[in-house]
Each structure stands twice: as C-alpha cells, then as structure tokens.
Amino acid sequence: MAIKKRYSNPLGRGLDALISTEAVRPQGSSTISEISIEQIEANPNQPRREFDEEALNELANSIREIGIIQPITLRQVDDNRFQIIAGERRWRASQIAGLRAIPAYIRTIKDENVMEMALVENIQREDLNAIEIALAYEHLLTNTGMTQEKVSERVGKSRTAISNYLRLLKLPAQVQMALQNKEIDMGHARALLAIDSPSLQVKLFKEIQKNGYSVRKVEEMVQKLKNGEDIVSGKKKIASNQQMPEEFSTLKQHLSDFFKTKVQMTCSANGKGKISIPFANEEELVRIMSMFDKLKEQ
C-alpha cells in the first residue's frame, strides 16, 4: 500500500511573517534514514564507558523480534561517516542482533546563526513529509530555546498541530520511516499513538501494511485493543495484552460459575469495558435468559 498526498500550504501564513525568504538558504536539517552499521562510530566524548552485557543481549533479542523502536541520532562527520549523538546502546545491541543497517536521525548543522531561519523556511516547503516537519519543529524547540507557543507564532500553526507532529516522533522507527516514505497516512500514525505498547504498535502497523487498512478501520481496531479486546486481522490474532485488575478477574470467574459458561470480560485502564456471555445453542440461550428473569424477580 502506498498512500501519496500533497498538502497545500501545510503550515499556514508562511515565512514572510518572520523574514524575507529571498535571502535565506537552508543550512541545517534533520532526516531519518537507514544507515549502515559500518558507517557509524561511537562518540569519543560519550560519558558512558561500560555497557551491561546482559542488558545489551536482552535489547538485541528485542531488536531481532520487533526491530528498533527509537532511531538513534547521528551527525555526519565525513563522507559516508557518522558519529553517534544519542543511542550508542541501541547501536551496540543492533550489532549483536546482526543488523546491517539501523534507522537514525541525521543532524546536519553548518551554521547555527541561520539555523532558526533556515528551519522555518524548510517547514514551509509543501513537499516535506510529516516526519521531516516534526523533526524541524523539534529542532526549533531544542536548539533555539523557542517554546511551542513561540514556534506557533513563527510558522502560523496552532500549538495543537505542532504537538500532534511532535508526537509522531514517539512512534517506533519502522512506523516513522513508513510515514516518511508515504506508505501510510498521518491518520494511521495518529491512530497508532493511542496504543501505549510499542510492540503492539509495530504488530498493528505490519497488519496495516499487509492489508491496506483504512484510517477508520485502524481506529476501530485500536479502540478494541484499548478496551482489552483481542482482534483478528486476516488469519492473525493480535492480543491486547491488557491485564485486568485482580478484582475484575475474580468477578469474571464468579459470573462464569454463575451462568455455567465462559463469560468474557474486557476492561480498560480507566475501568471502562464490557461483559459478554456466549451460548452454544438456542437451548443454552433460553437457560441464560431464564436466569436473568429469576434475578429480576428477586
């Protein structure tokens, strides 16, 4: 599935509110790319010198199963050479896991004096994807000391919109790269953000890619998972991993014993859920309904 859209004037009233665009040329940027492990080197100024071997192996096992969740951050130091800014532990674990390449944010900074203006200009470009815009916002916030409110004023976009873009950077690396390549829509990504578990986000993302689900379909699936329900995608079952509090589990068992059938119960973190009483045939349905009638008479 490939979803390709162009968005007209995605960031409001333009750079003219800040400066004349004619004199500004981009001097810095941020992108996310797959970088060969062999092209990456550790930062010699990294304060951490020792890495727990057992913890690295555990992380490597996780990477083998679901991939890198959060991209590492690099800066280019030479042609085809990159130095780690953040994420050396993920880099080391990826080598143990046997990865040949790793997703990374690439920071390119040539002149910090014009960085703010260049980034704002870049944001205004209509061909930027959602991740590039999110990274530009993040850079404005972290490298210029601007607040979200100030960024909002500079680019003519609401704080809510800026927050929504920044939240995309919390998604697993696989999802970010698919969004950057326009393989999924921003609506899909925002739906996945409603799930707290990164591994669950990755599982559902793979089903989106495989089956071409619409944004609405994904939102419905996410809501079921949030309610503690398992979902079925094709022939694959995705478990919600939602653990009910002990008292709810006890109540579920009590209801199952009372109705003499396996009662299903789902419950979200805020206590919202539903109870389902299955029946095998019409005779069993009549039996269950008669039990409800008796309860009403009491």
Protein backbone atom coordinates (compact mmCIF):
# COMPACT_ATOMS: atom_id res chain seq x y z
CA MET A 1 0.00 0.00 0.00
CA ALA A 2 1.29 3.44 -0.83
CA ILE A 3 -0.64 6.49 0.17
CA LYS A 4 0.64 9.59 -1.55
CA LYS A 5 -0.86 13.00 -0.95
CA ARG A 6 0.20 16.57 -1.41
CA TYR A 7 -0.94 19.09 1.10
CA SER A 8 -1.42 22.68 0.04
CA ASN A 9 0.14 25.31 2.26
CA PRO A 10 0.62 22.89 5.16
CA LEU A 11 1.93 25.37 7.67
CA GLY A 12 -0.20 28.45 7.46
CA ARG A 13 0.73 32.01 6.65
CA GLY A 14 4.35 31.45 5.60
CA LEU A 15 7.82 32.69 6.35
CA ASP A 16 7.01 36.25 5.27
CA ALA A 17 5.75 36.88 8.80
CA LEU A 18 9.31 36.31 10.02
CA ILE A 19 11.75 37.47 7.34
CA SER A 20 12.17 37.81 3.62
CA THR A 21 12.68 34.33 2.15
CA GLU A 22 14.82 35.54 -0.72
CA ALA A 23 17.97 35.92 1.38
CA VAL A 24 17.72 32.61 3.24
CA ARG A 25 19.14 29.29 2.12
CA PRO A 26 18.77 26.16 4.27
CA GLN A 27 21.94 25.49 6.27
CA GLY A 28 20.76 22.71 8.54
CA SER A 29 18.30 19.87 8.54
CA SER A 30 17.15 16.65 10.16
CA THR A 31 16.17 13.46 8.34
CA ILE A 32 15.54 9.83 9.23
CA SER A 33 17.36 7.21 7.14
CA GLU A 34 18.69 3.66 7.20
CA ILE A 35 22.44 3.93 7.87
CA SER A 36 24.90 1.06 7.55
CA ILE A 37 26.26 -0.13 10.89
CA GLU A 38 29.78 0.04 9.46
CA GLN A 39 29.43 3.75 8.69
CA ILE A 40 28.68 4.62 12.32
CA GLU A 41 31.22 5.35 15.02
CA ALA A 42 30.86 5.99 18.73
CA ASN A 43 31.31 9.46 20.16
CA PRO A 44 34.72 9.58 21.89
CA ASN A 45 33.23 12.04 24.37
CA GLN A 46 30.46 9.65 25.38
CA PRO A 47 30.37 9.75 29.19
CA ARG A 48 29.24 6.13 29.45
CA ARG A 49 32.20 3.76 29.14
CA GLU A 50 30.70 0.46 30.32
CA PHE A 51 27.62 -1.29 28.93
CA ASP A 52 25.91 -4.13 30.80
CA GLU A 53 26.38 -7.22 28.63
CA GLU A 54 23.22 -8.98 29.80
CA ALA A 55 21.10 -5.87 29.21
CA LEU A 56 22.62 -5.47 25.73
CA ASN A 57 21.75 -9.08 24.87
CA GLU A 58 18.18 -8.57 26.09
CA LEU A 59 17.89 -5.47 23.92
CA ALA A 60 19.38 -7.37 20.98
CA ASN A 61 16.72 -10.09 21.37
CA SER A 62 14.01 -7.43 21.36
CA ILE A 63 15.51 -5.85 18.24
CA ARG A 64 15.52 -9.22 16.46
CA GLU A 65 11.82 -9.64 17.21
CA ILE A 66 10.33 -6.20 16.56
CA GLY A 67 13.20 -4.06 15.27
CA ILE A 68 14.50 -0.72 16.51
CA ILE A 69 11.78 1.19 18.34
CA GLN A 70 13.51 4.57 18.64
CA PRO A 71 16.00 5.69 15.96
CA ILE A 72 19.46 6.68 17.14
CA THR A 73 20.71 10.21 16.46
CA LEU A 74 23.82 10.84 14.34
CA ARG A 75 25.80 13.70 12.91
CA GLN A 76 27.76 13.44 9.68
CA VAL A 77 31.49 13.85 10.25
CA ASP A 78 32.81 12.86 6.80
CA ASP A 79 31.68 11.35 3.52
CA ASN A 80 29.68 8.25 4.46
CA ARG A 81 30.82 8.52 8.09
CA PHE A 82 28.54 9.31 11.02
CA GLN A 83 29.11 9.83 14.73
CA ILE A 84 26.60 8.93 17.42
CA ILE A 85 24.96 11.80 19.27
CA ALA A 86 22.49 9.58 21.14
CA GLY A 87 21.77 5.85 21.04
CA GLU A 88 25.12 4.06 21.38
CA ARG A 89 23.45 1.28 23.39
CA ARG A 90 20.93 0.65 20.58
CA TRP A 91 23.80 0.69 18.05
CA ARG A 92 25.78 -1.90 20.03
CA ALA A 93 22.72 -4.12 20.54
CA SER A 94 21.92 -3.92 16.82
CA GLN A 95 25.37 -5.28 16.02
CA ILE A 96 24.75 -8.19 18.39
CA ALA A 97 21.38 -8.75 16.72
CA GLY A 98 23.11 -8.99 13.35
CA LEU A 99 21.60 -5.89 11.76
CA ARG A 100 23.45 -4.44 8.80
CA ALA A 101 21.72 -1.05 8.97
CA ILE A 102 19.89 0.93 11.61
CA PRO A 103 17.31 3.75 11.44
CA ALA A 104 18.76 7.07 12.51
CA TYR A 105 18.01 10.76 12.66
CA ILE A 106 20.74 12.59 10.76
CA ARG A 107 21.58 16.06 12.03
CA THR A 108 23.35 18.34 9.57
CA ILE A 109 24.42 21.66 11.01
CA LYS A 110 26.65 24.11 9.15
CA ASP A 111 25.79 27.49 10.58
CA GLU A 112 23.82 27.78 13.83
CA ASN A 113 23.40 31.54 13.34
CA VAL A 114 20.99 30.99 10.47
CA MET A 115 19.57 27.68 11.68
CA GLU A 116 16.34 29.12 13.01
CA MET A 117 15.56 30.93 9.79
CA ALA A 118 16.56 28.00 7.60
CA LEU A 119 14.41 25.58 9.55
CA VAL A 120 11.39 27.82 9.39
CA GLU A 121 11.88 28.12 5.63
CA ASN A 122 12.19 24.35 5.30
CA ILE A 123 8.98 23.85 7.24
CA GLN A 124 7.12 25.96 4.71
CA ARG A 125 8.03 23.68 1.80
CA GLU A 126 4.97 21.84 0.57
CA ASP A 127 6.87 18.65 -0.29
CA LEU A 128 8.03 17.95 3.27
CA ASN A 129 6.60 14.80 4.82
CA ALA A 130 5.15 14.64 8.33
CA ILE A 131 8.35 13.29 9.94
CA GLU A 132 10.51 15.99 8.37
CA ILE A 133 8.12 18.63 9.68
CA ALA A 134 8.11 17.01 13.14
CA LEU A 135 11.92 16.95 13.22
CA ALA A 136 12.07 20.59 12.17
CA TYR A 137 9.70 21.54 15.00
CA GLU A 138 11.75 19.50 17.46
CA HIS A 139 14.94 21.21 16.33
CA LEU A 140 13.41 24.65 16.74
CA LEU A 141 12.34 23.74 20.27
CA THR A 142 15.59 22.12 21.40
CA ASN A 143 18.24 24.14 19.58
CA THR A 144 16.88 27.67 19.61
CA GLY A 145 15.24 27.72 23.02
CA MET A 146 11.87 28.59 21.50
CA THR A 147 8.66 27.48 23.22
CA GLN A 148 5.83 25.74 21.40
CA GLU A 149 3.89 28.99 21.65
CA LYS A 150 6.74 30.90 20.02
CA VAL A 151 7.11 28.29 17.27
CA SER A 152 3.37 28.53 16.71
CA GLU A 153 3.67 32.29 16.18
CA ARG A 154 6.64 31.97 13.83
CA VAL A 155 5.14 29.36 11.47
CA GLY A 156 1.48 30.37 11.78
CA LYS A 157 0.33 26.98 13.01
CA SER A 158 -1.64 26.12 16.15
CA ARG A 159 0.12 24.64 19.18
CA THR A 160 -2.16 21.60 18.89
CA ALA A 161 -0.96 20.96 15.35
CA ILE A 162 2.66 21.28 16.44
CA SER A 163 2.09 18.89 19.35
CA ASN A 164 0.48 16.37 17.01
CA TYR A 165 3.52 16.44 14.75
CA LEU A 166 5.94 16.09 17.68
CA ARG A 167 4.04 13.06 18.99
CA LEU A 168 4.86 11.26 15.74
CA LEU A 169 8.49 11.07 16.91
CA LYS A 170 7.38 8.77 19.73
CA LEU A 171 6.31 6.09 17.26
CA PRO A 172 8.56 3.07 16.53
CA ALA A 173 11.22 3.66 13.90
CA GLN A 174 9.52 1.35 11.38
CA VAL A 175 6.34 3.41 11.56
CA GLN A 176 8.20 6.71 11.27
CA MET A 177 10.04 5.55 8.16
CA ALA A 178 6.83 4.30 6.55
CA LEU A 179 5.21 7.65 7.27
CA GLN A 180 8.21 9.47 5.83
CA ASN A 181 8.03 7.31 2.68
CA LYS A 182 4.26 7.95 2.50
CA GLU A 183 3.50 4.24 2.79
CA ILE A 184 0.94 5.10 5.46
CA ASP A 185 -1.09 8.22 6.14
CA MET A 186 -0.68 10.54 9.11
CA GLY A 187 -4.14 9.40 10.20
CA HIS A 188 -2.83 5.84 10.55
CA ALA A 189 0.10 7.09 12.60
CA ARG A 190 -2.08 9.16 14.92
CA ALA A 191 -4.35 6.16 15.48
CA LEU A 192 -1.35 4.03 16.49
CA LEU A 193 -0.30 6.69 19.00
CA ALA A 194 -3.38 5.82 21.06
CA ILE A 195 -1.74 2.48 21.89
CA ASP A 196 0.78 2.63 24.74
CA SER A 197 2.74 -0.52 23.83
CA PRO A 198 5.44 -0.02 21.13
CA SER A 199 5.43 -3.76 20.32
CA LEU A 200 1.65 -3.64 19.83
CA GLN A 201 2.06 -0.56 17.63
CA VAL A 202 4.53 -2.47 15.45
CA LYS A 203 2.25 -5.53 15.18
CA LEU A 204 -0.73 -3.45 14.10
CA PHE A 205 1.44 -1.38 11.74
CA LYS A 206 2.53 -4.56 9.95
CA GLU A 207 -1.11 -5.52 9.53
CA ILE A 208 -1.85 -2.09 8.05
CA GLN A 209 0.93 -2.62 5.51
CA LYS A 210 -0.19 -6.15 4.72
CA ASN A 211 -3.91 -5.50 4.39
CA GLY A 212 -4.11 -1.83 3.37
CA TYR A 213 -6.49 -0.91 6.19
CA SER A 214 -8.18 2.49 6.09
CA VAL A 215 -7.63 5.01 8.87
CA ARG A 216 -11.16 4.37 10.16
CA LYS A 217 -10.57 0.62 10.28
CA VAL A 218 -7.34 1.12 12.22
CA GLU A 219 -9.10 3.45 14.68
CA GLU A 220 -11.72 0.75 15.30
CA MET A 221 -9.04 -1.89 15.85
CA VAL A 222 -7.13 0.40 18.20
CA GLN A 223 -10.26 1.10 20.24
CA LYS A 224 -10.86 -2.63 20.69
CA LEU A 225 -7.27 -3.16 21.83
CA LYS A 226 -7.58 -0.25 24.28
CA ASN A 227 -10.73 -1.86 25.68
CA GLY A 228 -8.76 -5.00 26.36
CA GLU A 229 -10.22 -6.98 23.45
CA ASP A 230 -8.16 -9.17 21.15
CA ILE A 231 -8.53 -8.51 17.43
CA VAL A 232 -8.26 -10.74 14.36
CA SER A 233 -6.53 -9.49 11.24
CA GLY A 234 -6.78 -11.98 8.40
CA LYS A 235 -5.70 -15.24 9.98
CA LYS A 236 -3.62 -13.50 12.63
CA LYS A 237 -4.78 -12.79 16.17
CA ILE A 238 -3.39 -9.75 17.95
CA ALA A 239 -3.69 -9.92 21.74
CA SER A 240 -4.42 -6.68 23.56
CA ASN A 241 -2.00 -7.54 26.41
CA GLN A 242 -4.43 -5.68 28.65
CA GLN A 243 -4.20 -7.17 32.12
CA MET A 244 -7.36 -6.80 34.20
CA PRO A 245 -7.06 -5.92 37.90
CA GLU A 246 -7.33 -8.96 40.17
CA GLU A 247 -10.78 -7.98 41.44
CA PHE A 248 -12.13 -7.91 37.87
CA SER A 249 -10.65 -11.33 37.17
CA THR A 250 -12.36 -12.65 40.29
CA LEU A 251 -15.67 -11.15 39.19
CA LYS A 252 -15.27 -12.69 35.74
CA GLN A 253 -14.77 -16.12 37.27
CA HIS A 254 -17.77 -15.60 39.58
CA LEU A 255 -20.01 -14.77 36.59
CA SER A 256 -18.70 -17.77 34.65
CA ASP A 257 -19.55 -20.05 37.57
CA PHE A 258 -22.99 -18.48 37.99
CA PHE A 259 -24.04 -18.77 34.34
CA LYS A 260 -22.16 -22.04 33.82
CA THR A 261 -20.49 -20.73 30.69
CA LYS A 262 -17.20 -18.98 29.95
CA VAL A 263 -18.02 -15.29 30.41
CA GLN A 264 -15.80 -12.85 28.52
CA MET A 265 -14.86 -9.54 30.14
CA THR A 266 -12.75 -6.66 28.88
CA CYS A 267 -11.64 -3.69 30.90
CA SER A 268 -9.55 -0.64 30.01
CA ALA A 269 -7.15 1.16 32.34
CA ASN A 270 -9.87 3.67 33.29
CA GLY A 271 -12.32 0.92 34.26
CA LYS A 272 -14.43 1.01 31.09
CA GLY A 273 -15.28 -2.30 29.45
CA LYS A 274 -17.96 -4.85 28.65
CA ILE A 275 -19.22 -8.30 29.63
CA SER A 276 -20.06 -10.93 27.02
CA ILE A 277 -21.97 -14.15 27.79
CA PRO A 278 -21.59 -16.74 24.99
CA PHE A 279 -24.06 -19.54 24.30
CA ALA A 280 -23.67 -22.64 22.15
CA ASN A 281 -27.27 -23.08 21.01
CA GLU A 282 -30.83 -21.85 21.44
CA GLU A 283 -31.43 -24.10 24.40
CA GLU A 284 -28.50 -22.60 26.28
CA LEU A 285 -29.69 -19.09 25.43
CA VAL A 286 -33.10 -19.87 26.90
CA ARG A 287 -31.41 -21.18 30.05
CA ILE A 288 -29.35 -18.00 30.46
CA MET A 289 -32.35 -15.75 29.83
CA SER A 290 -34.39 -17.65 32.41
CA MET A 291 -31.64 -16.97 34.94
CA PHE A 292 -31.93 -13.24 34.21
CA ASP A 293 -35.72 -13.47 34.67
CA LYS A 294 -35.23 -15.08 38.07
CA LEU A 295 -32.81 -12.34 39.07
CA LYS A 296 -35.39 -9.66 38.12
CA GLU A 297 -37.98 -11.36 40.37
CA GLN A 298 -35.73 -11.18 43.41
